[in-house]
PDB file of C-alpha atoms and ligand atoms in Angstrom:
ATOM      1  CA  MET V   1     -12.190 -21.410  14.314  1.00  0.00           C
ATOM      2  CA  LEU V   2      -9.985 -18.341  14.178  1.00  0.00           C
ATOM      3  CA  ALA V   3     -10.758 -15.075  12.413  1.00  0.00           C
ATOM      4  CA  LEU V   4      -8.283 -12.568  11.062  1.00  0.00           C
ATOM      5  CA  THR V   5      -9.697  -9.086  11.443  1.00  0.00           C
ATOM      6  CA  LEU V   6      -8.673  -5.759   9.975  1.00  0.00           C
ATOM      7  CA  LYS V   7      -9.395  -2.250  11.127  1.00  0.00           C
ATOM      8  CA  ALA V   8      -8.086   0.716   9.132  1.00  0.00           C
ATOM      9  CA  GLU V   9      -8.738   4.328   8.298  1.00  0.00           C
ATOM     10  CA  LEU V  10      -9.518   4.529   4.584  1.00  0.00           C
ATOM     11  CA  SER V  11      -9.529   7.858   2.787  1.00  0.00           C
ATOM     12  CA  GLY V  12     -10.828   8.022  -0.804  1.00  0.00           C
ATOM     13  CA  VAL V  13     -10.689   4.244  -1.260  1.00  0.00           C
ATOM     14  CA  THR V  14     -12.888   1.310  -0.342  1.00  0.00           C
ATOM     15  CA  ASN V  15     -13.271  -2.403  -1.145  1.00  0.00           C
ATOM     16  CA  LEU V  16      -9.825  -3.212   0.253  1.00  0.00           C
ATOM     17  CA  ARG V  17      -9.007  -6.907  -0.164  1.00  0.00           C
ATOM     18  CA  PRO V  18      -6.079  -9.280  -0.650  1.00  0.00           C
ATOM     19  CA  ASP V  19      -5.107  -9.900  -4.282  1.00  0.00           C
ATOM     20  CA  ASP V  20      -6.044 -13.569  -4.029  1.00  0.00           C
ATOM     21  CA  THR V  21      -6.859 -15.592  -7.145  1.00  0.00           C
ATOM     22  CA  PRO V  22      -5.936 -19.128  -8.320  1.00  0.00           C
ATOM     23  CA  GLU V  23      -3.477 -17.540 -10.771  1.00  0.00           C
ATOM     24  CA  ASN V  24      -2.016 -15.264  -8.127  1.00  0.00           C
ATOM     25  CA  PRO V  25      -2.639 -16.757  -4.682  1.00  0.00           C
ATOM     26  CA  PHE V  26      -2.245 -14.623  -1.590  1.00  0.00           C
ATOM     27  CA  TRP V  27      -0.038 -16.077   1.147  1.00  0.00           C
ATOM     28  CA  TYR V  28      -1.357 -15.195   4.581  1.00  0.00           C
ATOM     29  CA  THR V  29       1.711 -14.987   6.798  1.00  0.00           C
ATOM     30  CA  PHE V  30       1.429 -16.018  10.451  1.00  0.00           C
ATOM     31  CA  LYS V  31       3.319 -16.978  13.578  1.00  0.00           C
ATOM     32  CA  VAL V  32       2.150 -20.392  14.738  1.00  0.00           C
ATOM     33  CA  GLU V  33       1.659 -21.936  18.173  1.00  0.00           C
ATOM     34  CA  CYS V  34       1.212 -25.661  18.824  1.00  0.00           C
ATOM     35  CA  THR V  35      -1.838 -26.264  21.024  1.00  0.00           C
ATOM     36  CA  SER V  36      -0.434 -29.589  22.302  1.00  0.00           C
ATOM     37  CA  CYS V  37       2.808 -28.320  23.836  1.00  0.00           C
ATOM     38  CA  ARG V  38       2.101 -24.553  23.682  1.00  0.00           C
ATOM     39  CA  GLU V  39       5.361 -23.843  21.884  1.00  0.00           C
ATOM     40  CA  THR V  40       5.328 -20.761  19.660  1.00  0.00           C
ATOM     41  CA  HIS V  41       7.578 -21.221  16.680  1.00  0.00           C
ATOM     42  CA  PRO V  42      10.005 -18.511  15.607  1.00  0.00           C
ATOM     43  CA  ASN V  43       9.537 -18.752  11.838  1.00  0.00           C
ATOM     44  CA  TRP V  44       6.716 -17.157   9.886  1.00  0.00           C
ATOM     45  CA  VAL V  45       4.562 -19.560   7.892  1.00  0.00           C
ATOM     46  CA  GLY V  46       2.454 -18.965   4.778  1.00  0.00           C
ATOM     47  CA  VAL V  47      -1.077 -20.240   4.185  1.00  0.00           C
ATOM     48  CA  SER V  48      -2.804 -20.107   0.809  1.00  0.00           C
ATOM     49  CA  ARG V  49      -6.406 -21.139   0.213  1.00  0.00           C
ATOM     50  CA  PHE V  50      -5.413 -22.583  -3.164  1.00  0.00           C
ATOM     51  CA  GLU V  51      -2.730 -24.880  -1.775  1.00  0.00           C
ATOM     52  CA  MET V  52      -3.805 -28.371  -0.699  1.00  0.00           C
ATOM     53  CA  ASN V  53      -1.617 -30.640   1.408  1.00  0.00           C
ATOM     54  CA  GLU V  54      -2.166 -34.217   2.398  1.00  0.00           C
ATOM     55  CA  MET V  55      -2.487 -34.969   6.118  1.00  0.00           C
ATOM     56  CA  SER V  56      -0.901 -38.163   7.388  1.00  0.00           C
ATOM     57  CA  GLY V  57      -3.043 -41.232   8.145  1.00  0.00           C
ATOM     58  CA  SER V  58      -5.633 -40.544   5.403  1.00  0.00           C
ATOM     59  CA  ARG V  59      -7.194 -37.716   7.362  1.00  0.00           C
ATOM     60  CA  GLY V  60      -7.800 -35.731   4.210  1.00  0.00           C
ATOM     61  CA  GLU V  61      -6.343 -32.467   2.988  1.00  0.00           C
ATOM     62  CA  ALA V  62      -5.789 -29.028   4.411  1.00  0.00           C
ATOM     63  CA  ASN V  63      -4.388 -25.734   3.110  1.00  0.00           C
ATOM     64  CA  PHE V  64      -1.632 -25.902   5.690  1.00  0.00           C
ATOM     65  CA  VAL V  65      -0.175 -29.043   7.255  1.00  0.00           C
ATOM     66  CA  TRP V  66       2.501 -28.577   9.849  1.00  0.00           C
ATOM     67  CA  LYS V  67       4.488 -30.764  12.239  1.00  0.00           C
ATOM     68  CA  CYS V  68       5.534 -29.252  15.554  1.00  0.00           C
ATOM     69  CA  LYS V  69       9.314 -29.552  15.901  1.00  0.00           C
ATOM     70  CA  ASN V  70       8.998 -29.758  19.669  1.00  0.00           C
ATOM     71  CA  CYS V  71       6.326 -32.433  20.284  1.00  0.00           C
ATOM     72  CA  LYS V  72       6.210 -33.869  16.719  1.00  0.00           C
ATOM     73  CA  ARG V  73       2.424 -33.667  16.506  1.00  0.00           C
ATOM     74  CA  GLU V  74       0.852 -32.851  13.188  1.00  0.00           C
ATOM     75  CA  ALA V  75      -1.508 -29.907  12.961  1.00  0.00           C
ATOM     76  CA  SER V  76      -3.435 -28.298  10.147  1.00  0.00           C
ATOM     77  CA  ALA V  77      -5.355 -25.213   9.068  1.00  0.00           C
ATOM     78  CA  THR V  78      -7.785 -24.450   6.265  1.00  0.00           C
ATOM     79  CA  ILE V  79      -9.161 -21.125   5.091  1.00  0.00           C
ATOM     80  CA  LYS V  80     -12.947 -21.413   5.009  1.00  0.00           C
ATOM     81  CA  ALA V  81     -13.883 -19.007   2.212  1.00  0.00           C
ATOM     82  CA  ALA V  82     -12.692 -16.255  -0.084  1.00  0.00           C
ATOM     83  CA  PRO V  83     -11.492 -13.155   1.788  1.00  0.00           C
ATOM     84  CA  ALA V  84     -14.034 -10.462   2.661  1.00  0.00           C
ATOM     85  CA  SER V  85     -13.576  -6.887   1.472  1.00  0.00           C
ATOM     86  CA  TYR V  86     -12.998  -4.031   3.861  1.00  0.00           C
ATOM     87  CA  GLU V  87     -15.411  -1.203   3.092  1.00  0.00           C
ATOM     88  CA  VAL V  88     -14.769   2.370   4.159  1.00  0.00           C
ATOM     89  CA  ALA V  89     -16.620   3.223   7.399  1.00  0.00           C
ATOM     90  CA  GLU V  90     -16.735   6.212   9.701  1.00  0.00           C
ATOM     91  CA  PRO V  91     -15.610   5.454  12.385  1.00  0.00           C
ATOM     92  CA  PRO V  92     -13.503   2.501  11.182  1.00  0.00           C
ATOM     93  CA  LYS V  93     -14.890  -0.915  12.104  1.00  0.00           C
ATOM     94  CA  LYS V  94     -13.213  -4.254  12.734  1.00  0.00           C
ATOM     95  CA  VAL V  95     -13.941  -6.551   9.791  1.00  0.00           C
ATOM     96  CA  LYS V  96     -13.366 -10.285   9.498  1.00  0.00           C
ATOM     97  CA  ILE V  97     -11.164 -10.845   6.440  1.00  0.00           C
ATOM     98  CA  ILE V  98     -10.780 -14.626   6.606  1.00  0.00           C
ATOM     99  CA  GLU V  99     -11.789 -17.487   8.883  1.00  0.00           C
ATOM    100  CA  LEU V 100      -9.485 -20.405   9.528  1.00  0.00           C
ATOM    101  CA  ASP V 101     -10.385 -23.866  10.704  1.00  0.00           C
ATOM    102  CA  CYS V 102      -7.372 -24.798  12.851  1.00  0.00           C
ATOM    103  CA  ARG V 103      -6.648 -28.272  14.250  1.00  0.00           C
ATOM    104  CA  GLY V 104      -3.850 -28.573  16.792  1.00  0.00           C
ATOM    105  CA  LEU V 105      -2.425 -25.127  16.153  1.00  0.00           C
ATOM    106  CA  GLU V 106      -3.219 -21.476  16.631  1.00  0.00           C
ATOM    107  CA  PHE V 107      -2.028 -18.477  14.696  1.00  0.00           C
ATOM    108  CA  THR V 108      -0.825 -15.813  17.079  1.00  0.00           C
ATOM    109  CA  GLU V 109       0.445 -13.005  14.874  1.00  0.00           C
ATOM    110  CA  PHE V 110      -0.230 -11.833  11.312  1.00  0.00           C
ATOM    111  CA  LYS V 111       2.187 -10.110   8.940  1.00  0.00           C
ATOM    112  CA  PRO V 112       0.445  -8.427   5.983  1.00  0.00           C
ATOM    113  CA  GLU V 113       2.919  -9.438   3.296  1.00  0.00           C
ATOM    114  CA  GLY V 114       1.580  -9.627  -0.231  1.00  0.00           C
ATOM    115  CA  GLU V 115      -0.407  -7.309  -2.439  1.00  0.00           C
ATOM    116  CA  TRP V 116      -3.805  -5.771  -1.800  1.00  0.00           C
ATOM    117  CA  LEU V 117      -6.421  -4.243  -4.073  1.00  0.00           C
ATOM    118  CA  ALA V 118      -8.718  -1.275  -3.501  1.00  0.00           C
ATOM    119  CA  GLN V 119     -11.060   0.973  -5.410  1.00  0.00           C
ATOM    120  CA  GLY V 120     -11.610   4.755  -5.514  1.00  0.00           C
ATOM    121  CA  THR V 121     -14.689   5.496  -3.381  1.00  0.00           C
ATOM    122  CA  ASP V 122     -16.459   7.661  -5.983  1.00  0.00           C
ATOM    123  CA  SER V 123     -14.135   7.391  -8.997  1.00  0.00           C
ATOM    124  CA  GLY V 124     -14.013   3.580  -9.123  1.00  0.00           C
ATOM    125  CA  THR V 125     -10.292   3.859  -9.936  1.00  0.00           C
ATOM    126  CA  LYS V 126      -8.636   0.474  -9.446  1.00  0.00           C
ATOM    127  CA  PHE V 127      -5.586   0.422  -7.206  1.00  0.00           C
ATOM    128  CA  THR V 128      -3.354  -2.653  -7.351  1.00  0.00           C
ATOM    129  CA  GLY V 129      -0.112  -3.717  -5.702  1.00  0.00           C
ATOM    130  CA  ILE V 130      -0.997  -2.032  -2.414  1.00  0.00           C
ATOM    131  CA  GLU V 131       1.428  -2.932   0.362  1.00  0.00           C
ATOM    132  CA  LEU V 132       0.366  -2.718   3.980  1.00  0.00           C
ATOM    133  CA  THR V 133       3.551  -3.942   5.659  1.00  0.00           C
ATOM    134  CA  ASP V 134       4.369  -0.413   6.881  1.00  0.00           C
ATOM    135  CA  GLY V 135       0.881  -0.040   8.352  1.00  0.00           C
ATOM    136  CA  GLU V 136       0.004   2.748   5.923  1.00  0.00           C
ATOM    137  CA  TRP V 137      -0.290   3.453   2.193  1.00  0.00           C
ATOM    138  CA  PHE V 138      -0.558   6.631   0.159  1.00  0.00           C
ATOM    139  CA  ASP V 139      -1.384   7.240  -3.498  1.00  0.00           C
ATOM    140  CA  TYR V 140      -3.091   9.721  -5.811  1.00  0.00           C
ATOM    141  CA  ASP V 141      -6.402   9.150  -7.599  1.00  0.00           C
ATOM    142  CA  GLU V 142      -6.030  10.889 -10.996  1.00  0.00           C
ATOM    143  CA  LYS V 143      -9.710  10.575 -11.808  1.00  0.00           C
ATOM    144  CA  ALA V 144     -10.844  12.035  -8.484  1.00  0.00           C
ATOM    145  CA  GLY V 145      -7.965  14.545  -8.429  1.00  0.00           C
ATOM    146  CA  ASP V 146      -7.302  13.765  -4.813  1.00  0.00           C
ATOM    147  CA  GLU V 147      -4.927  11.941  -2.517  1.00  0.00           C
ATOM    148  CA  VAL V 148      -5.985   8.563  -1.190  1.00  0.00           C
ATOM    149  CA  SER V 149      -4.655   6.700   1.811  1.00  0.00           C
ATOM    150  CA  ILE V 150      -4.930   3.766   4.179  1.00  0.00           C
ATOM    151  CA  LYS V 151      -3.783   4.488   7.722  1.00  0.00           C
ATOM    152  CA  GLU V 152      -3.969   3.164  11.290  1.00  0.00           C
ATOM    153  CA  VAL V 153      -3.934  -0.438  10.051  1.00  0.00           C
ATOM    154  CA  GLU V 154      -4.649  -2.869  12.892  1.00  0.00           C
ATOM    155  CA  TRP V 155      -4.703  -6.665  12.685  1.00  0.00           C
ATOM    156  CA  ASP V 156      -6.185  -9.025  15.185  1.00  0.00           C
ATOM    157  CA  ILE V 157      -6.599 -12.783  15.397  1.00  0.00           C
ATOM    158  CA  ARG V 158      -9.473 -13.975  17.566  1.00  0.00           C
ATOM    159  CA  ARG V 159     -11.740 -16.920  18.095  1.00  0.00           C
ATOM    160  CA  ALA V 160     -14.700 -16.844  15.730  1.00  0.00           C
TER     161      ALA V 160
HETATM  162 ZN1   ZN B 201       3.996 -29.103  19.916  1.00  0.00          ZN
END
């Protein structure tokens, strides 16, 4: 099992989470390594918890089914549950966002493409369409009359 963790400095916002619903699925973007031949593949791949793919040989379904171009083995990955929210903490803590059950592959790098949601810490203002690809985000909370931000964004993939 692999876990994708997030650590970030939140100012004025909390409850940071991927915008991930059946109507608007979030695509978790990773670099993938085959655990049979240890080849890391150059292209980014997307995994959605709402996408089901058939594995060959009636082995069931997985969110992500992938065939290594080098050794031709089939591998798969499935997201175990809905993503966790990142709550504001001082100092910032590492939080597990999703857990992935990986068979025959490992994800080695994460790219935070896609939109995130957050909420004003005291105001409850809803922020949508947050992008974390630059590693930081800035906005203004009208209701709180203050600037809000997400900085020092760090991703990690580790064994859970
Ligand atoms: Zn391989």
